[in-house]
Amino acid sequence: MKNYRFLAFIWATLSLIGCNNIAKPTLPEFETFTYEVSDDESYTVKIAYQRIKNIEDSDIFAKIEMQNYLNSFEGHEAMTDSTPEVDLEASAKLLVEEYAGYAFEGGPMCWYSMDQTSFFVRDNTVLCYETLLESYTGGVHGGSALWYECFDLATGGLYDFGYLLDGEWEAAIKELIYAKLTSENNIIVESAEHLPPFSTATLSEQGVVIVYQPYEVASFDEGIIAVEISDAEISAAGAPLLWE
């Protein structure tokens, strides 16, 4: 399985550089919530989630934290009208209950892993999360997926890069992505016209990284595939740059 975890480390810019007499804006600060449960040879659940620990500094930080929680624990939110606060441990326990339910005596080892990191791009104006999910509940092999979410730190808004394939520039963007895919990977898509929507994408310092999960454009053996299209290439294709 190809590993694209290096992206966060390459793009991470963890401090602002400026004049000493200019106040530096407050950035989100993170702590890793970890949770791990294993029941002999039946199942195991491992979680590493990036929680914003200074949400009291900004309503925007609180907004982003809530959205990241909902995205990360979708279907396992431990929140009700009577208990509206985020409860990470309760959500983790719901995941444990699900994977314990997949296990049976004499069956295969079931497992789930969430490994999340965070990084800043574009002069620390955008916060991105990278989440690698891996799981196995039976069958020939397990599954994996790499997901990105990028937030505008000025508004707390979540960027939706799907617009790149939704407009008069769609054909040009598809040709651009297809050319990069075929130059580096053995894909099964026969033409740019038949290229499916990408699952997820993230901002980099120079452009947008497009990510396809296993099976989406290539065989399982090709793993997770990522290609980068630059701001200049996107503009040349006629699409606007929503992050400028």
PDB file of N, CA and C in Angstrom, residues 6-90:
ATOM      1  N   PHE A   6       3.625  11.453   4.201  1.00  0.00           N
ATOM      2  CA  PHE A   6       4.670  12.470   4.172  1.00  0.00           C
ATOM      3  C   PHE A   6       4.128  13.834   3.777  1.00  0.00           C
ATOM      4  N   LEU A   7       2.935  13.911   3.203  1.00  0.00           N
ATOM      5  CA  LEU A   7       2.398  15.189   2.741  1.00  0.00           C
ATOM      6  C   LEU A   7       2.294  16.202   3.868  1.00  0.00           C
ATOM      7  N   ALA A   8       1.786  15.748   5.022  1.00  0.00           N
ATOM      8  CA  ALA A   8       1.592  16.668   6.128  1.00  0.00           C
ATOM      9  C   ALA A   8       2.905  17.255   6.599  1.00  0.00           C
ATOM     10  N   PHE A   9       3.965  16.444   6.566  1.00  0.00           N
ATOM     11  CA  PHE A   9       5.247  16.908   7.064  1.00  0.00           C
ATOM     12  C   PHE A   9       5.906  17.876   6.088  1.00  0.00           C
ATOM     13  N   ILE A  10       5.721  17.642   4.799  1.00  0.00           N
ATOM     14  CA  ILE A  10       6.314  18.519   3.801  1.00  0.00           C
ATOM     15  C   ILE A  10       5.663  19.897   3.836  1.00  0.00           C
ATOM     16  N   TRP A  11       4.342  19.909   4.020  1.00  0.00           N
ATOM     17  CA  TRP A  11       3.622  21.177   3.911  1.00  0.00           C
ATOM     18  C   TRP A  11       3.482  21.918   5.232  1.00  0.00           C
ATOM     19  N   ALA A  12       3.785  21.285   6.326  1.00  0.00           N
ATOM     20  CA  ALA A  12       3.528  21.898   7.631  1.00  0.00           C
ATOM     21  C   ALA A  12       4.353  23.175   7.794  1.00  0.00           C
ATOM     22  N   THR A  13       3.695  24.267   8.118  1.00  0.00           N
ATOM     23  CA  THR A  13       4.356  25.521   8.469  1.00  0.00           C
ATOM     24  C   THR A  13       3.760  25.951   9.787  1.00  0.00           C
ATOM     25  N   LEU A  14       4.456  25.663  10.854  1.00  0.00           N
ATOM     26  CA  LEU A  14       3.853  25.731  12.169  1.00  0.00           C
ATOM     27  C   LEU A  14       4.018  27.070  12.868  1.00  0.00           C
ATOM     28  N   SER A  15       4.632  28.057  12.226  1.00  0.00           N
ATOM     29  CA  SER A  15       4.755  29.368  12.872  1.00  0.00           C
ATOM     30  C   SER A  15       4.724  30.461  11.832  1.00  0.00           C
ATOM     31  N   LEU A  16       4.273  31.632  12.222  1.00  0.00           N
ATOM     32  CA  LEU A  16       4.256  32.789  11.333  1.00  0.00           C
ATOM     33  C   LEU A  16       5.576  33.527  11.441  1.00  0.00           C
ATOM     34  N   ILE A  17       6.085  34.029  10.307  1.00  0.00           N
ATOM     35  CA  ILE A  17       7.305  34.821  10.304  1.00  0.00           C
ATOM     36  C   ILE A  17       6.919  36.260  10.000  1.00  0.00           C
ATOM     37  N   GLY A  18       7.241  37.180  10.884  1.00  0.00           N
ATOM     38  CA  GLY A  18       6.879  38.575  10.680  1.00  0.00           C
ATOM     39  C   GLY A  18       7.726  39.481  11.526  1.00  0.00           C
ATOM     40  N   CYS A  19       7.444  40.738  11.438  1.00  0.00           N
ATOM     41  CA  CYS A  19       8.186  41.720  12.229  1.00  0.00           C
ATOM     42  C   CYS A  19       7.872  41.532  13.698  1.00  0.00           C
ATOM     43  N   ASN A  20       8.856  41.794  14.518  1.00  0.00           N
ATOM     44  CA  ASN A  20       8.686  41.583  15.952  1.00  0.00           C
ATOM     45  C   ASN A  20       7.650  42.510  16.550  1.00  0.00           C
ATOM     46  N   ASN A  21       7.432  43.653  15.887  1.00  0.00           N
ATOM     47  CA  ASN A  21       6.486  44.618  16.459  1.00  0.00           C
ATOM     48  C   ASN A  21       5.066  44.402  15.966  1.00  0.00           C
ATOM     49  N   ILE A  22       4.836  43.331  15.224  1.00  0.00           N
ATOM     50  CA  ILE A  22       3.486  43.013  14.744  1.00  0.00           C
ATOM     51  C   ILE A  22       2.969  41.815  15.520  1.00  0.00           C
ATOM     52  N   ALA A  23       1.788  41.955  16.110  1.00  0.00           N
ATOM     53  CA  ALA A  23       1.225  40.867  16.905  1.00  0.00           C
ATOM     54  C   ALA A  23       0.909  39.685  16.015  1.00  0.00           C
ATOM     55  N   LYS A  24       1.317  38.526  16.449  1.00  0.00           N
ATOM     56  CA  LYS A  24       1.046  37.318  15.693  1.00  0.00           C
ATOM     57  C   LYS A  24      -0.343  36.789  16.036  1.00  0.00           C
ATOM     58  N   PRO A  25      -1.139  36.430  15.028  1.00  0.00           N
ATOM     59  CA  PRO A  25      -2.466  35.894  15.300  1.00  0.00           C
ATOM     60  C   PRO A  25      -2.373  34.553  16.012  1.00  0.00           C
ATOM     61  N   THR A  26      -3.346  34.285  16.837  1.00  0.00           N
ATOM     62  CA  THR A  26      -3.386  33.010  17.545  1.00  0.00           C
ATOM     63  C   THR A  26      -3.767  31.891  16.590  1.00  0.00           C
ATOM     64  N   LEU A  27      -3.049  30.798  16.674  1.00  0.00           N
ATOM     65  CA  LEU A  27      -3.341  29.622  15.863  1.00  0.00           C
ATOM     66  C   LEU A  27      -3.901  28.519  16.747  1.00  0.00           C
ATOM     67  N   PRO A  28      -4.652  27.595  16.161  1.00  0.00           N
ATOM     68  CA  PRO A  28      -5.109  26.438  16.945  1.00  0.00           C
ATOM     69  C   PRO A  28      -3.915  25.667  17.497  1.00  0.00           C
ATOM     70  N   GLU A  29      -4.064  25.213  18.718  1.00  0.00           N
ATOM     71  CA  GLU A  29      -3.063  24.355  19.338  1.00  0.00           C
ATOM     72  C   GLU A  29      -3.674  22.976  19.524  1.00  0.00           C
ATOM     73  N   PHE A  30      -2.871  21.933  19.316  1.00  0.00           N
ATOM     74  CA  PHE A  30      -3.420  20.583  19.269  1.00  0.00           C
ATOM     75  C   PHE A  30      -2.864  19.679  20.362  1.00  0.00           C
ATOM     76  N   GLU A  31      -3.702  18.759  20.760  1.00  0.00           N
ATOM     77  CA  GLU A  31      -3.265  17.641  21.580  1.00  0.00           C
ATOM     78  C   GLU A  31      -3.891  16.383  20.987  1.00  0.00           C
ATOM     79  N   THR A  32      -3.162  15.288  21.056  1.00  0.00           N
ATOM     80  CA  THR A  32      -3.640  14.047  20.445  1.00  0.00           C
ATOM     81  C   THR A  32      -4.458  13.243  21.449  1.00  0.00           C
ATOM     82  N   PHE A  33      -5.698  12.996  21.078  1.00  0.00           N
ATOM     83  CA  PHE A  33      -6.540  12.083  21.859  1.00  0.00           C
ATOM     84  C   PHE A  33      -6.267  10.673  21.337  1.00  0.00           C
ATOM     85  N   THR A  34      -5.777   9.821  22.216  1.00  0.00           N
ATOM     86  CA  THR A  34      -5.482   8.445  21.821  1.00  0.00           C
ATOM     87  C   THR A  34      -6.376   7.480  22.594  1.00  0.00           C
ATOM     88  N   TYR A  35      -6.754   6.430  21.913  1.00  0.00           N
ATOM     89  CA  TYR A  35      -7.614   5.419  22.524  1.00  0.00           C
ATOM     90  C   TYR A  35      -7.290   4.093  21.857  1.00  0.00           C
ATOM     91  N   GLU A  36      -7.049   3.089  22.657  1.00  0.00           N
ATOM     92  CA  GLU A  36      -6.721   1.774  22.106  1.00  0.00           C
ATOM     93  C   GLU A  36      -7.322   0.682  22.979  1.00  0.00           C
ATOM     94  N   VAL A  37      -8.045  -0.211  22.346  1.00  0.00           N
ATOM     95  CA  VAL A  37      -8.653  -1.349  23.027  1.00  0.00           C
ATOM     96  C   VAL A  37      -8.417  -2.595  22.181  1.00  0.00           C
ATOM     97  N   SER A  38      -7.997  -3.675  22.821  1.00  0.00           N
ATOM     98  CA  SER A  38      -7.790  -4.931  22.114  1.00  0.00           C
ATOM     99  C   SER A  38      -8.330  -6.067  22.968  1.00  0.00           C
ATOM    100  N   ASP A  39      -9.042  -6.984  22.318  1.00  0.00           N
ATOM    101  CA  ASP A  39      -9.617  -8.127  23.020  1.00  0.00           C
ATOM    102  C   ASP A  39      -8.998  -9.410  22.462  1.00  0.00           C
ATOM    103  N   ASP A  40      -7.873  -9.798  23.055  1.00  0.00           N
ATOM    104  CA  ASP A  40      -7.172 -11.013  22.641  1.00  0.00           C
ATOM    105  C   ASP A  40      -6.980 -11.031  21.119  1.00  0.00           C
ATOM    106  N   GLU A  41      -7.526 -12.040  20.472  1.00  0.00           N
ATOM    107  CA  GLU A  41      -7.369 -12.176  19.022  1.00  0.00           C
ATOM    108  C   GLU A  41      -8.678 -11.890  18.282  1.00  0.00           C
ATOM    109  N   SER A  42      -9.619 -11.205  18.958  1.00  0.00           N
ATOM    110  CA  SER A  42     -10.930 -10.968  18.337  1.00  0.00           C
ATOM    111  C   SER A  42     -10.993  -9.651  17.576  1.00  0.00           C
ATOM    112  N   TYR A  43     -10.589  -8.565  18.224  1.00  0.00           N
ATOM    113  CA  TYR A  43     -10.662  -7.258  17.583  1.00  0.00           C
ATOM    114  C   TYR A  43      -9.714  -6.293  18.274  1.00  0.00           C
ATOM    115  N   THR A  44      -9.377  -5.238  17.551  1.00  0.00           N
ATOM    116  CA  THR A  44      -8.589  -4.150  18.129  1.00  0.00           C
ATOM    117  C   THR A  44      -9.025  -2.838  17.494  1.00  0.00           C
ATOM    118  N   VAL A  45      -9.054  -1.798  18.295  1.00  0.00           N
ATOM    119  CA  VAL A  45      -9.416  -0.452  17.827  1.00  0.00           C
ATOM    120  C   VAL A  45      -8.349   0.514  18.316  1.00  0.00           C
ATOM    121  N   LYS A  46      -7.784   1.281  17.381  1.00  0.00           N
ATOM    122  CA  LYS A  46      -6.769   2.282  17.717  1.00  0.00           C
ATOM    123  C   LYS A  46      -7.179   3.624  17.123  1.00  0.00           C
ATOM    124  N   ILE A  47      -7.132   4.666  17.946  1.00  0.00           N
ATOM    125  CA  ILE A  47      -7.543   5.996  17.504  1.00  0.00           C
ATOM    126  C   ILE A  47      -6.494   7.023  17.921  1.00  0.00           C
ATOM    127  N   ALA A  48      -6.095   7.855  16.984  1.00  0.00           N
ATOM    128  CA  ALA A  48      -5.253   9.018  17.266  1.00  0.00           C
ATOM    129  C   ALA A  48      -5.916  10.211  16.588  1.00  0.00           C
ATOM    130  N   TYR A  49      -6.579  11.039  17.366  1.00  0.00           N
ATOM    131  CA  TYR A  49      -7.403  12.146  16.872  1.00  0.00           C
ATOM    132  C   TYR A  49      -6.795  13.466  17.326  1.00  0.00           C
ATOM    133  N   GLN A  50      -6.740  14.444  16.422  1.00  0.00           N
ATOM    134  CA  GLN A  50      -6.168  15.748  16.754  1.00  0.00           C
ATOM    135  C   GLN A  50      -7.247  16.695  17.270  1.00  0.00           C
ATOM    136  N   ARG A  51      -7.176  16.983  18.566  1.00  0.00           N
ATOM    137  CA  ARG A  51      -8.165  17.868  19.193  1.00  0.00           C
ATOM    138  C   ARG A  51      -7.572  19.256  19.396  1.00  0.00           C
ATOM    139  N   ILE A  52      -8.349  20.291  19.043  1.00  0.00           N
ATOM    140  CA  ILE A  52      -7.927  21.663  19.309  1.00  0.00           C
ATOM    141  C   ILE A  52      -8.131  21.935  20.798  1.00  0.00           C
ATOM    142  N   LYS A  53      -7.048  22.224  21.491  1.00  0.00           N
ATOM    143  CA  LYS A  53      -7.149  22.382  22.939  1.00  0.00           C
ATOM    144  C   LYS A  53      -7.403  23.817  23.375  1.00  0.00           C
ATOM    145  N   ASN A  54      -7.256  24.786  22.468  1.00  0.00           N
ATOM    146  CA  ASN A  54      -7.495  26.183  22.848  1.00  0.00           C
ATOM    147  C   ASN A  54      -8.745  26.738  22.157  1.00  0.00           C
ATOM    148  N   ILE A  55      -9.819  25.965  22.170  1.00  0.00           N
ATOM    149  CA  ILE A  55     -11.054  26.418  21.516  1.00  0.00           C
ATOM    150  C   ILE A  55     -11.650  27.640  22.192  1.00  0.00           C
ATOM    151  N   GLU A  56     -11.252  27.899  23.459  1.00  0.00           N
ATOM    152  CA  GLU A  56     -11.771  29.076  24.157  1.00  0.00           C
ATOM    153  C   GLU A  56     -11.182  30.361  23.581  1.00  0.00           C
ATOM    154  N   ASP A  57     -10.111  30.254  22.789  1.00  0.00           N
ATOM    155  CA  ASP A  57      -9.488  31.443  22.213  1.00  0.00           C
ATOM    156  C   ASP A  57     -10.265  32.005  21.041  1.00  0.00           C
ATOM    157  N   SER A  58     -11.132  31.198  20.428  1.00  0.00           N
ATOM    158  CA  SER A  58     -11.809  31.640  19.219  1.00  0.00           C
ATOM    159  C   SER A  58     -13.050  30.805  18.953  1.00  0.00           C
ATOM    160  N   ASP A  59     -14.144  31.491  18.612  1.00  0.00           N
ATOM    161  CA  ASP A  59     -15.356  30.777  18.202  1.00  0.00           C
ATOM    162  C   ASP A  59     -15.094  29.980  16.926  1.00  0.00           C
ATOM    163  N   ILE A  60     -14.187  30.488  16.095  1.00  0.00           N
ATOM    164  CA  ILE A  60     -13.849  29.778  14.860  1.00  0.00           C
ATOM    165  C   ILE A  60     -13.161  28.455  15.172  1.00  0.00           C
ATOM    166  N   PHE A  61     -12.269  28.473  16.165  1.00  0.00           N
ATOM    167  CA  PHE A  61     -11.612  27.227  16.553  1.00  0.00           C
ATOM    168  C   PHE A  61     -12.635  26.206  17.042  1.00  0.00           C
ATOM    169  N   ALA A  62     -13.593  26.695  17.839  1.00  0.00           N
ATOM    170  CA  ALA A  62     -14.634  25.805  18.352  1.00  0.00           C
ATOM    171  C   ALA A  62     -15.468  25.235  17.205  1.00  0.00           C
ATOM    172  N   LYS A  63     -15.753  26.075  16.216  1.00  0.00           N
ATOM    173  CA  LYS A  63     -16.522  25.631  15.045  1.00  0.00           C
ATOM    174  C   LYS A  63     -15.762  24.554  14.275  1.00  0.00           C
ATOM    175  N   ILE A  64     -14.473  24.773  14.071  1.00  0.00           N
ATOM    176  CA  ILE A  64     -13.659  23.806  13.341  1.00  0.00           C
ATOM    177  C   ILE A  64     -13.550  22.493  14.110  1.00  0.00           C
ATOM    178  N   GLU A  65     -13.335  22.598  15.425  1.00  0.00           N
ATOM    179  CA  GLU A  65     -13.223  21.394  16.245  1.00  0.00           C
ATOM    180  C   GLU A  65     -14.491  20.549  16.163  1.00  0.00           C
ATOM    181  N   MET A  66     -15.639  21.203  16.239  1.00  0.00           N
ATOM    182  CA  MET A  66     -16.900  20.466  16.159  1.00  0.00           C
ATOM    183  C   MET A  66     -17.048  19.782  14.802  1.00  0.00           C
ATOM    184  N   GLN A  67     -16.716  20.501  13.716  1.00  0.00           N
ATOM    185  CA  GLN A  67     -16.863  19.911  12.387  1.00  0.00           C
ATOM    186  C   GLN A  67     -15.903  18.753  12.199  1.00  0.00           C
ATOM    187  N   ASN A  68     -14.669  18.890  12.691  1.00  0.00           N
ATOM    188  CA  ASN A  68     -13.711  17.792  12.555  1.00  0.00           C
ATOM    189  C   ASN A  68     -14.159  16.577  13.360  1.00  0.00           C
ATOM    190  N   TYR A  69     -14.716  16.814  14.525  1.00  0.00           N
ATOM    191  CA  TYR A  69     -15.252  15.706  15.332  1.00  0.00           C
ATOM    192  C   TYR A  69     -16.361  14.981  14.577  1.00  0.00           C
ATOM    193  N   LEU A  70     -17.299  15.750  14.008  1.00  0.00           N
ATOM    194  CA  LEU A  70     -18.418  15.140  13.296  1.00  0.00           C
ATOM    195  C   LEU A  70     -17.934  14.371  12.071  1.00  0.00           C
ATOM    196  N   ASN A  71     -16.930  14.923  11.367  1.00  0.00           N
ATOM    197  CA  ASN A  71     -16.387  14.239  10.193  1.00  0.00           C
ATOM    198  C   ASN A  71     -15.647  12.965  10.586  1.00  0.00           C
ATOM    199  N   SER A  72     -14.882  13.042  11.673  1.00  0.00           N
ATOM    200  CA  SER A  72     -14.021  11.921  12.066  1.00  0.00           C
ATOM    201  C   SER A  72     -14.800  10.766  12.668  1.00  0.00           C
ATOM    202  N   PHE A  73     -15.851  11.085  13.421  1.00  0.00           N
ATOM    203  CA  PHE A  73     -16.618  10.043  14.116  1.00  0.00           C
ATOM    204  C   PHE A  73     -18.018   9.895  13.527  1.00  0.00           C
ATOM    205  N   GLU A  74     -18.158  10.178  12.246  1.00  0.00           N
ATOM    206  CA  GLU A  74     -19.468  10.092  11.594  1.00  0.00           C
ATOM    207  C   GLU A  74     -20.123   8.741  11.862  1.00  0.00           C
ATOM    208  N   GLY A  75     -21.343   8.793  12.367  1.00  0.00           N
ATOM    209  CA  GLY A  75     -22.060   7.577  12.711  1.00  0.00           C
ATOM    210  C   GLY A  75     -21.782   7.085  14.118  1.00  0.00           C
ATOM    211  N   HIS A  76     -20.839   7.726  14.798  1.00  0.00           N
ATOM    212  CA  HIS A  76     -20.482   7.331  16.165  1.00  0.00           C
ATOM    213  C   HIS A  76     -20.430   8.558  17.082  1.00  0.00           C
ATOM    214  N   GLU A  77     -21.239   9.565  16.768  1.00  0.00           N
ATOM    215  CA  GLU A  77     -21.261  10.778  17.572  1.00  0.00           C
ATOM    216  C   GLU A  77     -21.952  10.503  18.901  1.00  0.00           C
ATOM    217  N   ALA A  78     -21.265  10.783  19.992  1.00  0.00           N
ATOM    218  CA  ALA A  78     -21.835  10.574  21.332  1.00  0.00           C
ATOM    219  C   ALA A  78     -22.398  11.892  21.827  1.00  0.00           C
ATOM    220  N   MET A  79     -23.442  12.362  21.160  1.00  0.00           N
ATOM    221  CA  MET A  79     -24.061  13.638  21.512  1.00  0.00           C
ATOM    222  C   MET A  79     -25.577  13.494  21.449  1.00  0.00           C
ATOM    223  N   THR A  80     -26.241  14.115  22.388  1.00  0.00           N
ATOM    224  CA  THR A  80     -27.709  14.144  22.405  1.00  0.00           C
ATOM    225  C   THR A  80     -28.142  15.557  22.763  1.00  0.00           C
ATOM    226  N   ASP A  81     -29.451  15.803  22.734  1.00  0.00           N
ATOM    227  CA  ASP A  81     -29.960  17.117  23.111  1.00  0.00           C
ATOM    228  C   ASP A  81     -29.629  17.433  24.568  1.00  0.00           C
ATOM    229  N   SER A  82     -29.587  16.405  25.399  1.00  0.00           N
ATOM    230  CA  SER A  82     -29.293  16.612  26.818  1.00  0.00           C
ATOM    231  C   SER A  82     -27.800  16.700  27.100  1.00  0.00           C
ATOM    232  N   THR A  83     -26.975  16.112  26.213  1.00  0.00           N
ATOM    233  CA  THR A  83     -25.521  16.164  26.377  1.00  0.00           C
ATOM    234  C   THR A  83     -24.902  16.627  25.058  1.00  0.00           C
ATOM    235  N   PRO A  84     -24.947  17.959  24.777  1.00  0.00           N
ATOM    236  CA  PRO A  84     -24.489  18.471  23.491  1.00  0.00           C
ATOM    237  C   PRO A  84     -22.969  18.582  23.367  1.00  0.00           C
ATOM    238  N   GLU A  85     -22.246  18.345  24.448  1.00  0.00           N
ATOM    239  CA  GLU A  85     -20.802  18.481  24.408  1.00  0.00           C
ATOM    240  C   GLU A  85     -20.146  17.265  23.735  1.00  0.00           C
ATOM    241  N   VAL A  86     -19.010  17.517  23.090  1.00  0.00           N
ATOM    242  CA  VAL A  86     -18.257  16.439  22.458  1.00  0.00           C
ATOM    243  C   VAL A  86     -17.684  15.517  23.531  1.00  0.00           C
ATOM    244  N   ASP A  87     -17.847  14.228  23.340  1.00  0.00           N
ATOM    245  CA  ASP A  87     -17.300  13.230  24.254  1.00  0.00           C
ATOM    246  C   ASP A  87     -16.508  12.239  23.413  1.00  0.00           C
ATOM    247  N   LEU A  88     -15.206  12.489  23.290  1.00  0.00           N
ATOM    248  CA  LEU A  88     -14.368  11.661  22.433  1.00  0.00           C
ATOM    249  C   LEU A  88     -14.292  10.223  22.925  1.00  0.00           C
ATOM    250  N   GLU A  89     -14.187  10.046  24.220  1.00  0.00           N
ATOM    251  CA  GLU A  89     -14.078   8.689  24.750  1.00  0.00           C
ATOM    252  C   GLU A  89     -15.346   7.893  24.494  1.00  0.00           C
ATOM    253  N   ALA A  90     -16.505   8.543  24.640  1.00  0.00           N
ATOM    254  CA  ALA A  90     -17.768   7.852  24.378  1.00  0.00           C
ATOM    255  C   ALA A  90     -17.876   7.470  22.902  1.00  0.00           C
TER     256      ALA A  90
END
